[in-house]
Coordinates of C-alpha atoms in Angstrom, one line a residue:
Chain A
X207 CA 58.8 233.4 250.9
X208 CA 60.0 237.5 250.2
X209 CA 60.0 238.1 246.2
X210 CA 62.6 239.6 244.8
X211 CA 60.9 243.2 244.2
X212 CA 60.8 243.3 248.1
X213 CA 64.2 244.5 248.0
X214 CA 63.2 247.4 245.8
X215 CA 60.4 248.4 247.6
X216 CA 62.1 251.2 249.9
X217 CA 65.2 252.3 248.8
X218 CA 68.2 251.6 246.9
X219 CA 69.1 247.9 246.9
X220 CA 72.0 246.3 248.2
X221 CA 72.4 242.9 246.5
X222 CA 75.0 240.4 248.0
X223 CA 76.2 237.7 246.4
X224 CA 78.3 234.9 248.1
X225 CA 79.0 231.0 247.0
X226 CA 76.6 228.5 248.9
X227 CA 78.8 226.6 250.3
X228 CA 82.2 228.4 250.1
X229 CA 84.5 227.6 252.3
X230 CA 81.8 225.2 253.8
X231 CA 78.2 224.3 253.7
X232 CA 77.9 225.2 257.7
X233 CA 79.6 229.2 257.2
X234 CA 77.1 230.1 254.4
X235 CA 74.2 230.3 257.0
X236 CA 76.2 232.7 259.2
X237 CA 77.8 234.8 256.8
X238 CA 74.1 235.2 255.3
X239 CA 73.2 236.3 258.7
X240 CA 76.0 238.6 258.9
X241 CA 75.0 240.3 255.6
X242 CA 71.1 240.7 256.7
X243 CA 72.2 242.6 259.7
X244 CA 74.7 244.5 258.1
X245 CA 71.7 245.6 255.6
X246 CA 72.1 243.5 252.4
X247 CA 68.3 244.1 251.3
X248 CA 68.7 240.5 248.4
X249 CA 71.1 237.8 248.7
X250 CA 72.4 236.1 245.7
X251 CA 73.4 232.6 246.1
X252 CA 76.0 231.0 244.1
X253 CA 74.9 227.2 243.5
X254 CA 78.6 226.0 241.9
X255 CA 79.4 224.4 238.6
X256 CA 82.4 223.1 237.8
X257 CA 82.8 225.2 234.2
X258 CA 81.6 228.8 235.4
X259 CA 82.7 230.5 232.2
X260 CA 80.9 234.0 233.3
X261 CA 83.5 233.8 236.4
X262 CA 86.8 235.9 236.9
X263 CA 89.2 234.3 239.3
X264 CA 87.3 235.0 242.7
X265 CA 84.6 233.3 242.3
X266 CA 85.8 230.2 240.3
X267 CA 87.9 229.5 243.2
X268 CA 85.1 229.8 245.8
X269 CA 83.0 227.6 243.0
X270 CA 86.1 225.1 243.6
X271 CA 86.4 225.4 247.3
X272 CA 82.7 224.7 247.6
X273 CA 82.5 221.8 245.6
X274 CA 85.3 220.3 247.3
X275 CA 83.5 220.6 250.6
X276 CA 80.6 218.5 249.0
X277 CA 78.2 221.3 247.9
X278 CA 75.6 219.9 245.6
X279 CA 72.1 221.0 244.4
X280 CA 70.4 218.5 247.1
X281 CA 72.3 220.2 249.8
X282 CA 71.8 223.6 248.2
X283 CA 68.1 223.6 248.6
X284 CA 68.1 222.1 251.9
X285 CA 70.8 224.8 253.2
X286 CA 68.7 227.7 251.8
X287 CA 65.3 226.5 253.9
X288 CA 67.6 227.1 257.2
X289 CA 67.6 230.9 255.8
X290 CA 66.1 233.5 257.6
X291 CA 63.4 234.7 255.5
X292 CA 63.8 238.4 256.0
X293 CA 65.3 239.3 253.0
X294 CA 64.5 238.0 249.2
X295 CA 66.9 235.2 247.5
X296 CA 68.0 234.8 244.2
X297 CA 69.9 231.6 243.1
X298 CA 72.8 232.0 240.4
X299 CA 73.9 229.1 239.1
X300 CA 74.8 227.7 235.3
X301 CA 72.2 226.1 233.1
X302 CA 73.7 222.4 233.2
X303 CA 72.8 221.8 236.6
X304 CA 69.4 223.6 236.0
X305 CA 68.6 221.6 232.6
X306 CA 70.0 218.4 234.5
X307 CA 68.1 218.4 237.7
X308 CA 64.4 219.5 234.9
X309 CA 63.9 222.5 234.6
X310 CA 60.7 222.1 236.2
X311 CA 61.9 220.1 239.1
X312 CA 64.6 222.9 240.0
X313 CA 62.2 226.1 239.9
X314 CA 59.6 223.8 241.7
X315 CA 62.6 223.2 244.4
X316 CA 63.3 226.9 244.4
X317 CA 59.4 227.7 245.1
X318 CA 59.8 225.3 247.7
X319 CA 62.9 226.7 249.4
X320 CA 62.2 230.3 249.5
X321 CA 64.1 231.1 246.6
X322 CA 62.7 234.3 244.5
X323 CA 64.1 234.6 241.2
X324 CA 66.8 232.6 239.4
X325 CA 69.8 234.2 237.6
X326 CA 71.6 232.0 234.7
X327 CA 74.6 234.1 233.2
X328 CA 74.8 231.3 230.8
X329 CA 71.3 231.8 229.4
X330 CA 70.5 234.6 226.6
X331 CA 66.8 235.2 226.7
X332 CA 66.6 233.2 223.2
X333 CA 67.2 230.6 225.2
X334 CA 64.9 230.9 227.6
X335 CA 61.8 229.8 227.0
X336 CA 61.7 227.1 228.5
X337 CA 62.7 228.4 232.0
X338 CA 61.1 231.3 231.7
X339 CA 57.7 229.2 231.5
X340 CA 58.6 227.3 234.7
X341 CA 59.1 230.4 236.4
X342 CA 56.3 231.8 235.7
X343 CA 54.0 228.4 236.3
X344 CA 56.2 228.7 240.4
X345 CA 55.9 232.7 240.3
X346 CA 59.6 233.3 240.5
X347 CA 61.4 235.8 238.7
X348 CA 63.9 235.0 235.8
X349 CA 66.6 237.8 236.0
X350 CA 68.0 239.1 232.4
X351 CA 71.2 240.6 231.8
X352 CA 72.6 243.6 229.7
X353 CA 75.8 244.1 228.9
X354 CA 77.7 247.1 227.2
X355 CA 77.5 245.6 224.1
X356 CA 73.8 244.8 223.9
X357 CA 72.2 246.5 221.0
X358 CA 69.2 249.1 221.3
X359 CA 67.0 246.3 219.8
X360 CA 68.2 244.1 222.4
X361 CA 67.4 246.2 225.1
X362 CA 63.8 246.5 224.3
X363 CA 62.9 243.0 223.9
X364 CA 64.7 241.9 227.2
X365 CA 63.0 244.3 228.9
X366 CA 59.8 243.0 227.3
X367 CA 60.7 239.5 229.1
X368 CA 62.1 240.6 232.3
X369 CA 60.7 240.8 235.6
X370 CA 62.2 241.1 239.1
X371 CA 65.0 243.5 238.4
X372 CA 67.4 243.5 235.2
X373 CA 70.8 242.6 235.8
X374 CA 73.1 245.2 234.0
X375 CA 76.3 244.0 233.4
X376 CA 79.1 247.2 234.3
X377 CA 81.8 246.1 231.9
X378 CA 83.0 243.7 228.8
X379 CA 84.5 240.7 230.8
X380 CA 84.0 238.2 233.5
X381 CA 83.2 238.9 237.1
X382 CA 85.7 240.2 239.8
X383 CA 86.3 242.9 241.7
X384 CA 87.9 246.5 240.0
X385 CA 89.0 249.7 241.2
X386 CA 87.6 252.3 238.9
X387 CA 84.2 252.2 237.0
X388 CA 84.1 253.1 233.4
X389 CA 82.5 255.5 232.2
X390 CA 80.2 253.4 229.5
X391 CA 78.8 251.7 232.8
X392 CA 76.9 254.9 233.2
X393 CA 75.8 255.6 229.9
X394 CA 74.6 252.0 229.9
X395 CA 72.4 252.8 233.1
X396 CA 71.1 255.8 231.1
X397 CA 70.4 253.3 228.0
X398 CA 68.2 250.9 229.6
X399 CA 64.3 252.9 230.2
X400 CA 62.4 250.5 232.3
X401 CA 59.8 250.8 235.6
X402 CA 61.3 247.1 236.1
X403 CA 64.2 247.8 238.8
X404 CA 67.7 247.8 237.2
X405 CA 70.8 246.8 239.6
X406 CA 74.6 246.8 238.6
X407 CA 77.0 244.0 239.0
X408 CA 80.6 242.9 237.8
X409 CA 83.7 244.8 239.5
X410 CA 82.2 247.0 242.1
X411 CA 83.9 246.5 245.2
X412 CA 83.5 249.6 247.2
X413 CA 81.2 252.2 248.7
X414 CA 82.2 255.1 246.6
X415 CA 81.4 252.9 243.3
X416 CA 78.6 252.0 244.9
X417 CA 77.7 255.9 245.4
X418 CA 78.5 256.2 241.6
X419 CA 76.2 253.7 240.4
X420 CA 73.5 255.2 242.6
X421 CA 73.8 258.5 241.2
X422 CA 74.0 257.5 237.7
X423 CA 70.3 256.0 238.2
X424 CA 70.8 252.4 239.3
X425 CA 68.2 250.5 241.7
X426 CA 70.3 248.9 243.1
X427 CA 74.3 247.7 243.2
X428 CA 75.2 244.2 242.9
X429 CA 78.4 243.3 245.0
X430 CA 80.1 239.8 244.8
X431 CA 83.9 239.0 244.1
X432 CA 84.6 241.8 246.7
X433 CA 82.3 239.9 249.7
X434 CA 83.9 236.6 248.4
X435 CA 87.9 237.9 248.6
X436 CA 87.2 238.1 252.1
X437 CA 86.2 235.1 252.5
X438 CA 88.9 233.5 250.3
X439 CA 91.7 235.3 252.5
X440 CA 89.8 234.1 255.6
X441 CA 89.3 230.1 255.5
X442 CA 90.9 229.3 258.3
X443 CA 88.9 232.1 260.5
X444 CA 85.4 232.4 259.8
X445 CA 84.9 235.1 262.0
X446 CA 87.3 236.9 261.1
X447 CA 85.9 236.7 257.6
X448 CA 82.2 237.5 258.9
X449 CA 83.6 240.6 260.6
X450 CA 85.3 241.7 257.6
X451 CA 82.1 241.0 255.5
X452 CA 79.7 242.8 257.9
X453 CA 81.9 246.1 257.9
X454 CA 82.2 246.0 254.5
X455 CA 78.6 245.7 253.8
X456 CA 77.4 248.4 256.2
X457 CA 79.9 250.8 254.3
X458 CA 78.5 249.4 250.9
X459 CA 74.9 249.7 252.7
X460 CA 75.6 253.3 253.6
X461 CA 77.2 254.7 250.1
X462 CA 73.8 253.8 248.3
X463 CA 71.8 255.5 251.0
X464 CA 71.5 259.2 250.8
Chain B
X77 CA 62.3 236.0 223.1
X78 CA 62.4 233.2 220.5
X79 CA 64.6 230.7 219.7
X80 CA 66.9 231.0 216.2
X81 CA 66.2 227.5 214.9
X82 CA 68.7 227.9 212.4
X83 CA 70.8 227.5 215.2
X84 CA 69.8 224.2 216.3
X85 CA 70.3 220.4 215.0
X86 CA 67.3 218.8 216.9
X87 CA 66.9 219.8 219.9
X88 CA 71.4 220.0 220.1
X89 CA 73.1 222.9 219.3
X90 CA 71.8 226.9 220.4
X91 CA 73.4 229.5 221.7
X92 CA 73.7 229.1 226.1
X93 CA 76.7 232.3 226.4
X94 CA 76.4 235.1 228.3
X95 CA 74.3 238.2 227.1
X96 CA 77.6 239.6 226.5
X97 CA 78.8 237.5 223.5
X98 CA 75.3 237.6 221.8
X99 CA 75.8 240.1 219.9
X100 CA 79.3 238.9 218.7
X101 CA 77.6 235.8 217.6
X102 CA 75.5 237.4 215.9
X103 CA 77.8 239.2 214.1
X104 CA 79.9 236.6 213.6
X105 CA 76.6 235.0 211.8
X106 CA 76.3 238.1 209.4
X107 CA 79.7 238.1 208.1
X108 CA 80.1 234.6 207.6
X109 CA 76.9 234.6 205.4
X110 CA 78.5 237.4 203.7
X111 CA 81.9 236.4 203.2
X112 CA 80.9 232.8 202.3
X113 CA 80.0 233.8 199.3
X114 CA 82.4 236.6 198.6
X115 CA 85.0 235.8 195.5
X116 CA 88.0 237.7 196.9
X117 CA 87.7 235.9 200.3
X118 CA 87.3 232.1 198.4
X119 CA 90.1 233.2 196.1
X120 CA 92.2 234.0 198.7
X121 CA 91.2 231.0 200.9
X122 CA 91.6 228.8 197.7
X123 CA 95.2 230.1 197.7
X124 CA 95.9 229.4 201.4
X125 CA 94.9 225.9 200.8
X126 CA 96.7 224.9 198.0
X127 CA 99.8 226.6 198.2
X128 CA 100.2 226.8 202.5
X129 CA 98.3 224.0 203.9
X130 CA 99.0 221.4 200.8
X131 CA 95.3 220.6 199.3
X132 CA 94.1 218.3 198.0
X133 CA 95.9 215.8 200.2
X134 CA 96.5 212.4 198.8
X135 CA 93.5 209.4 199.3
X136 CA 96.0 206.7 199.5
X137 CA 95.6 202.9 198.6
X138 CA 96.5 201.4 201.7
X139 CA 97.8 197.9 199.8
X140 CA 99.0 195.8 202.8
X141 CA 96.4 197.1 205.6
X142 CA 94.0 195.9 202.9
X143 CA 95.5 192.7 202.2
X144 CA 95.5 192.2 206.2
X145 CA 92.1 192.8 206.3
X146 CA 90.8 191.0 203.1
X147 CA 89.1 194.2 202.2
X148 CA 90.1 197.5 200.6
X149 CA 91.4 200.2 202.5
X150 CA 91.6 203.9 201.3
X151 CA 93.6 206.4 204.0
X152 CA 92.4 210.1 203.7
X153 CA 95.8 211.5 204.3
X154 CA 94.9 214.4 206.3
X155 CA 98.6 213.9 207.9
X156 CA 100.0 215.7 205.4
X157 CA 98.3 218.8 206.0
X158 CA 100.9 221.5 206.9
X159 CA 101.2 221.1 210.6
X160 CA 100.7 217.8 210.7
X161 CA 96.9 217.5 210.5
X162 CA 93.2 218.7 209.7
X163 CA 93.1 221.7 212.1
X164 CA 94.6 224.0 209.9
X165 CA 91.4 223.6 207.3
X166 CA 89.7 225.2 210.3
X167 CA 92.1 227.7 211.5
X168 CA 92.9 229.3 208.2
X169 CA 89.2 229.9 207.7
X170 CA 88.2 231.4 210.9
X171 CA 91.9 233.4 211.1
X172 CA 90.6 235.1 207.0
X173 CA 87.4 235.6 208.6
X174 CA 88.9 237.4 211.0
X175 CA 91.2 239.7 209.2
X176 CA 88.1 240.4 206.7
X177 CA 85.8 241.3 209.9
X178 CA 88.7 243.4 210.6
X179 CA 89.5 241.8 214.1
X180 CA 92.6 242.7 215.6
X181 CA 93.9 239.6 217.7
X182 CA 92.9 236.1 217.1
X183 CA 92.4 233.6 220.7
X184 CA 92.2 229.5 220.9
X185 CA 91.8 227.4 222.8
X186 CA 94.3 223.9 222.8
X187 CA 94.0 220.8 224.3
X188 CA 97.6 218.9 222.8
X189 CA 98.8 222.1 221.1
X190 CA 97.6 220.8 217.7
X191 CA 94.9 223.3 216.9
X192 CA 96.6 226.0 219.0
X193 CA 99.4 225.3 216.8
X194 CA 97.0 225.4 213.4
X195 CA 96.0 228.7 214.8
X196 CA 99.5 230.6 215.1
X197 CA 100.3 228.8 211.7
X198 CA 97.4 230.7 210.2
X199 CA 97.8 234.1 212.3
X200 CA 101.3 234.3 211.1
X201 CA 101.0 233.9 207.4
X202 CA 97.4 236.0 207.8
X203 CA 99.2 238.7 209.9
X204 CA 97.2 238.8 212.7
X205 CA 98.6 238.5 216.3
X206 CA 97.5 235.2 218.3
X207 CA 97.2 234.1 221.6
X208 CA 96.4 230.9 222.8
X209 CA 95.0 229.1 225.7
X210 CA 96.5 225.6 227.3
X211 CA 95.9 223.9 230.6
X212 CA 98.8 223.7 233.3
X213 CA 98.7 219.6 232.8
X214 CA 98.5 219.8 229.2
X215 CA 101.4 222.5 228.7
X216 CA 103.7 219.9 231.0
X217 CA 102.9 217.0 228.7
X218 CA 103.1 218.5 225.5
X219 CA 106.3 221.0 226.3
X220 CA 107.3 220.5 222.4
X221 CA 104.1 221.7 221.0
X222 CA 104.1 225.1 223.2
X223 CA 107.7 225.5 222.0
X224 CA 106.4 225.3 218.2
X225 CA 103.3 228.0 218.9
X226 CA 105.5 230.2 220.6
X227 CA 108.0 229.9 217.6
X228 CA 105.4 230.7 215.1
X229 CA 104.5 233.9 217.4
X230 CA 102.2 233.5 219.8
X231 CA 101.8 234.1 223.3
X232 CA 100.5 230.6 225.0
X233 CA 98.6 231.4 228.3
X234 CA 98.5 228.6 230.7
X235 CA 95.2 227.8 232.4
X236 CA 95.7 227.0 236.0
X237 CA 91.4 226.8 236.7
X238 CA 89.8 223.4 237.2
X239 CA 90.8 220.5 236.0
X240 CA 93.9 222.1 233.6
X241 CA 92.8 220.6 230.4
X242 CA 91.1 221.2 227.0
X243 CA 87.8 222.3 228.7
X244 CA 89.6 224.9 231.3
X245 CA 91.5 226.6 227.9
X246 CA 88.1 226.7 226.4
X247 CA 86.3 228.1 229.5
X248 CA 89.4 230.8 229.8
X249 CA 89.3 231.8 226.3
X250 CA 85.5 232.8 226.2
X251 CA 86.3 234.9 229.2
X252 CA 89.3 236.3 227.2
X253 CA 86.1 237.0 224.5
X254 CA 84.0 238.2 226.3
X255 CA 86.2 240.8 228.0
X256 CA 87.9 241.9 224.6
X257 CA 84.7 240.9 222.1
X258 CA 85.3 244.0 220.0
X259 CA 88.9 243.3 218.8
X260 CA 89.5 239.8 219.0
X261 CA 87.9 236.7 217.2
X262 CA 87.7 233.3 219.0
X263 CA 88.8 230.5 216.7
X264 CA 87.4 227.8 218.1
X265 CA 88.8 224.4 217.5
X266 CA 86.3 222.0 216.5
X267 CA 82.6 221.7 215.5
X268 CA 81.5 222.5 219.4
X269 CA 80.6 225.8 221.1
X270 CA 77.8 228.4 220.3
X271 CA 76.0 228.6 216.8
X272 CA 77.5 229.9 214.3
X273 CA 80.7 227.8 214.9
X274 CA 79.7 224.0 214.9
X275 CA 78.0 225.2 211.4
X276 CA 81.0 227.4 210.2
X277 CA 83.8 225.0 211.4
X278 CA 82.0 221.8 209.7
X279 CA 81.8 223.6 206.6
X280 CA 85.4 224.9 206.6
X281 CA 86.3 221.2 207.4
X282 CA 83.9 219.4 204.4
X283 CA 86.4 220.0 202.3
X284 CA 87.8 216.6 203.4
X285 CA 84.8 215.5 202.3
X286 CA 84.7 216.6 199.3
X287 CA 88.0 215.6 198.1
X288 CA 87.3 212.4 199.4
X289 CA 84.3 211.8 197.5
X290 CA 85.9 213.2 193.9
X291 CA 89.0 210.7 194.5
X292 CA 87.0 207.1 195.6
X293 CA 84.9 208.1 192.6
X294 CA 87.7 208.7 190.3
X295 CA 89.8 205.3 192.2
X296 CA 87.4 202.7 192.5
X297 CA 84.2 204.1 190.5
X298 CA 81.9 203.8 193.4
X299 CA 81.4 205.5 196.8
X300 CA 82.9 203.6 199.8
X301 CA 80.7 201.3 202.3
X302 CA 82.4 202.6 205.4
X303 CA 83.8 205.8 206.4
X304 CA 85.8 206.0 209.7
X305 CA 86.7 208.8 211.8
X306 CA 88.1 209.6 215.1
X307 CA 86.3 211.8 217.6
X308 CA 86.9 214.1 220.2
X309 CA 84.9 217.3 219.4
X310 CA 84.1 215.6 215.8
X311 CA 85.6 218.0 213.6
X312 CA 88.0 215.9 211.3
X313 CA 84.5 213.3 211.6
X314 CA 82.3 215.7 210.6
X315 CA 84.5 217.1 207.7
X316 CA 84.6 213.7 206.1
X317 CA 81.1 212.6 206.5
X318 CA 79.3 215.5 205.3
X319 CA 79.1 215.0 201.7
X320 CA 78.6 210.9 202.4
X321 CA 75.3 212.2 205.0
X322 CA 72.9 211.3 201.9
X323 CA 74.5 208.5 200.4
X324 CA 74.4 204.8 200.8
X325 CA 77.6 204.9 203.5
X326 CA 78.2 203.8 206.7
X327 CA 79.4 206.1 209.0
X328 CA 81.5 205.6 212.2
X329 CA 82.5 208.4 214.8
X330 CA 85.0 206.7 217.3
X331 CA 85.3 207.8 220.2
X332 CA 88.1 207.2 223.0
X333 CA 87.3 204.5 225.1
X334 CA 90.3 205.5 227.6
X335 CA 90.8 202.6 230.0
X336 CA 87.3 201.7 229.6
X337 CA 83.7 203.1 230.0
X338 CA 84.1 203.8 233.8
X339 CA 83.4 207.0 236.1
X340 CA 84.8 207.9 239.4
X341 CA 83.3 210.8 241.5
X342 CA 84.8 213.9 239.2
X343 CA 86.2 212.4 236.5
X344 CA 85.3 209.5 233.5
X345 CA 88.3 207.2 232.5
X346 CA 87.3 207.9 228.8
X347 CA 85.8 210.4 226.5
X348 CA 82.9 208.7 224.8
X349 CA 80.7 211.3 225.0
X350 CA 78.4 209.9 221.9
X351 CA 78.6 206.3 223.6
X352 CA 77.7 207.3 227.1
X353 CA 77.3 210.6 227.7
X354 CA 73.6 212.4 228.5
X355 CA 71.8 215.3 227.2
X356 CA 73.1 218.5 229.0
X357 CA 74.7 222.6 228.0
X358 CA 78.5 222.6 227.7
X359 CA 80.9 225.3 226.3
X360 CA 77.6 227.4 224.6
X361 CA 75.4 224.1 223.3
X362 CA 73.1 221.4 224.2
X363 CA 75.0 218.0 223.1
X364 CA 75.8 215.1 224.9
X365 CA 78.2 215.5 227.6
X366 CA 80.1 213.5 230.3
X367 CA 78.3 214.4 233.4
X368 CA 78.0 213.5 237.0
X369 CA 74.4 212.9 238.9
X370 CA 73.9 216.9 239.6
X371 CA 75.6 218.3 236.4
X372 CA 78.7 218.7 237.1
X373 CA 81.3 218.2 233.8
X374 CA 83.6 214.9 234.7
X375 CA 87.2 215.4 233.6
X376 CA 87.8 212.9 230.6
X377 CA 90.7 210.9 230.3
X378 CA 92.5 209.3 227.4
X379 CA 95.8 208.5 226.0
X380 CA 95.0 210.6 222.3
X381 CA 95.4 214.5 223.9
X382 CA 93.2 215.3 221.0
X383 CA 89.9 213.2 221.7
X384 CA 90.1 214.5 225.4
X385 CA 87.0 216.5 225.8
X386 CA 84.2 215.7 228.1
X387 CA 81.7 216.8 225.0
X388 CA 80.8 216.7 221.2
X389 CA 80.0 218.5 218.7
X390 CA 76.0 219.0 218.5
X391 CA 75.6 218.1 214.9
X392 CA 77.0 214.4 215.9
X393 CA 74.7 213.9 218.9
X394 CA 71.8 214.4 216.9
X395 CA 73.2 212.2 213.6
X396 CA 74.0 209.6 216.4
X397 CA 70.5 209.7 217.9
X398 CA 68.7 209.8 214.4
X399 CA 70.7 206.5 213.5
X400 CA 72.7 208.0 210.3
X401 CA 75.9 208.0 211.9
X402 CA 77.3 204.7 214.8
X403 CA 79.1 206.1 217.6
X404 CA 81.4 203.0 219.0
X405 CA 84.5 203.5 220.9
X406 CA 88.3 202.2 221.1
X407 CA 90.6 201.7 224.2
X408 CA 93.7 203.2 225.0
X409 CA 95.6 200.0 224.4
X410 CA 93.6 199.3 220.8
X411 CA 94.6 202.9 220.0
X412 CA 97.8 201.6 220.5
X413 CA 98.1 198.6 218.7
X414 CA 96.6 200.5 215.7
X415 CA 99.7 203.3 215.9
X416 CA 102.3 200.7 215.2
X417 CA 100.3 198.5 212.9
X418 CA 99.9 201.2 210.6
X419 CA 103.2 202.6 211.1
X420 CA 105.2 198.5 210.0
X421 CA 102.7 198.1 207.3
X422 CA 102.2 201.3 205.3
X423 CA 105.1 203.5 206.8
X424 CA 102.5 206.0 208.1
X425 CA 102.7 207.2 211.6
X426 CA 99.4 207.8 212.4
X427 CA 98.2 210.6 215.3
X428 CA 97.0 208.5 218.7
X429 CA 93.6 210.2 218.0
X430 CA 93.4 208.9 214.4
X431 CA 95.0 205.6 215.6
X432 CA 91.2 205.0 217.4
X433 CA 89.9 205.0 213.6
X434 CA 92.4 202.7 212.4
X435 CA 92.0 200.6 215.2
X436 CA 88.0 199.9 214.4
X437 CA 89.1 198.0 211.6
X438 CA 90.1 194.9 213.8
X439 CA 87.0 195.9 216.4
X440 CA 84.1 196.1 213.3
X441 CA 82.0 193.1 212.9
X442 CA 81.4 194.5 208.8
X443 CA 82.6 197.2 207.4
X444 CA 82.1 196.2 203.5
X445 CA 84.2 195.8 200.8
X446 CA 85.3 199.2 200.3
X447 CA 86.6 201.2 203.4
X448 CA 88.2 205.4 203.9
X449 CA 89.5 206.1 207.3
X450 CA 90.1 209.5 207.8
X451 CA 93.8 209.9 209.4
X452 CA 93.2 212.9 211.2
X453 CA 97.0 213.5 211.9
X454 CA 100.2 212.9 211.8
X455 CA 102.0 210.8 214.9
X456 CA 105.2 212.5 215.2
X457 CA 103.6 214.6 217.9
X458 CA 102.8 211.3 219.9
X459 CA 106.5 209.6 219.9
X460 CA 107.5 210.6 223.3
X461 CA 104.2 209.3 224.7
X462 CA 104.3 206.0 223.2
X463 CA 108.4 205.7 224.2
X464 CA 107.4 206.3 227.7
X465 CA 104.7 203.6 227.8
X466 CA 107.4 200.9 226.6
X467 CA 110.1 201.6 229.3

């Protein structure tokens, strides 16, 4: 199993998000292969939740498609086990699914199925003690967020409880592709001083933005909605989606590689 | 990072929200703590409560209902609050707080439109723009309240995600808040959500119980044996229960039993989270929720839209666990019977929500000799629902 840190070892990292099981469980394996071929360094797999409060319309719709196609945590872990272990994987899901499965069980399942990190958008560090402990036991990274609203004092505390990478939220609000970068994104990158890799997500959709993020001092970029948008446009022609995803991913990777 | 113990009710409650909202929750907690003790804030709140909302509301001796059940029954008349429900107690408090905090806009979620209407009323009287999130399904079945909100100057957003009902409206309001957190105050409608909302809403609604306690002592010279309140999120229940928690009074939280305590693959046919829900995390708090075997939130169901919610306030989850509050449920048909019963016996048309509390008179084994029912709202909003069912 690859560790989250492996993604940042050599170069700047491209982190690609897809919702597992979108539009159908079978497609996920093919899409992951395409992402890896195109140079993704880490794959963030969404385990869909019925009420994703941190997600914008694109990922909400992906979650709905996936749930309708029958995705659930059992299937998710079965699916993950079949994926190529040439890159590290992180699971992105909401806390109730982890809590309901049992926090230790969920962490153990991650460990046993090749997942190296857990990202939970509705779990601030204040509530994360139990999951942090489970992650420690199973040698997983619990990825924390830092937002534009996070105070300097909180930034310090979040850095102290972080490992793997720190997820910097590029802007206020929810996930979803945006055309322009905000100035505060760059200032946020500069406000966070740590040796732990900093990856920036929320709203990054094109190679130019990815390049600006890296130039501002980030160690990685996270692209989700822009990839999921391609799936949404091509639910009836998954091969076309895969081609487009591969093209976008290659360009993004070029954008962050000098 | 350490847990904030103050944010919990035993194992329930907490702050399960995206990082972007955490500083706002701390800001809210600090501001609320500050203004709660502020004489000017309290004077203004008192003025709105007395002269805008119409408080105190009466505690009415329901003579014919009492005769029918052979016990003494009083009704706490929250149906007489401006807007027709207890919701305004909370929206006035929160919207005033928003003004004191210098926020430029308030947002609120609404199911049936009662909280949305109360938020719009508070916002226009206090002078802050309001935007209300409401599920597309609810908008369709509550046209009159949508019009009321618009008339009051609110902008109404149609929520088309998920099940298109209250829980999705809360999701969407939280997304808006995350996007506009620096300028916007989220007026949450019940004792749910992340800390400090459950505690703050409980405080604003406690006026119901404080008045009730003084009124029953004046009228009967003693405390009641039982208090009955309907429970969706639980704000009217917690509001009337609170001053009685340390007294020898039985407290009944009556949930919506819908068409029975059964569940399909994605939906519960009821909204009885306290009765049959399991521990989980929804909308920022750990509490009892209706969920499937994987932890996906189930759609809930009730004839009373204000009870139609898959979660419940964390404080009530705790009080039910430790046996202080008794949770039970009333099905749609029983609530409808009570709706007619109170209308015909007492000349008071209760909201379908409150009808669940009234219906418990018939279902309960022994409520004692002196009972108070919280009539949390009036039933005018429900007339078309009831008419449709009779055709």
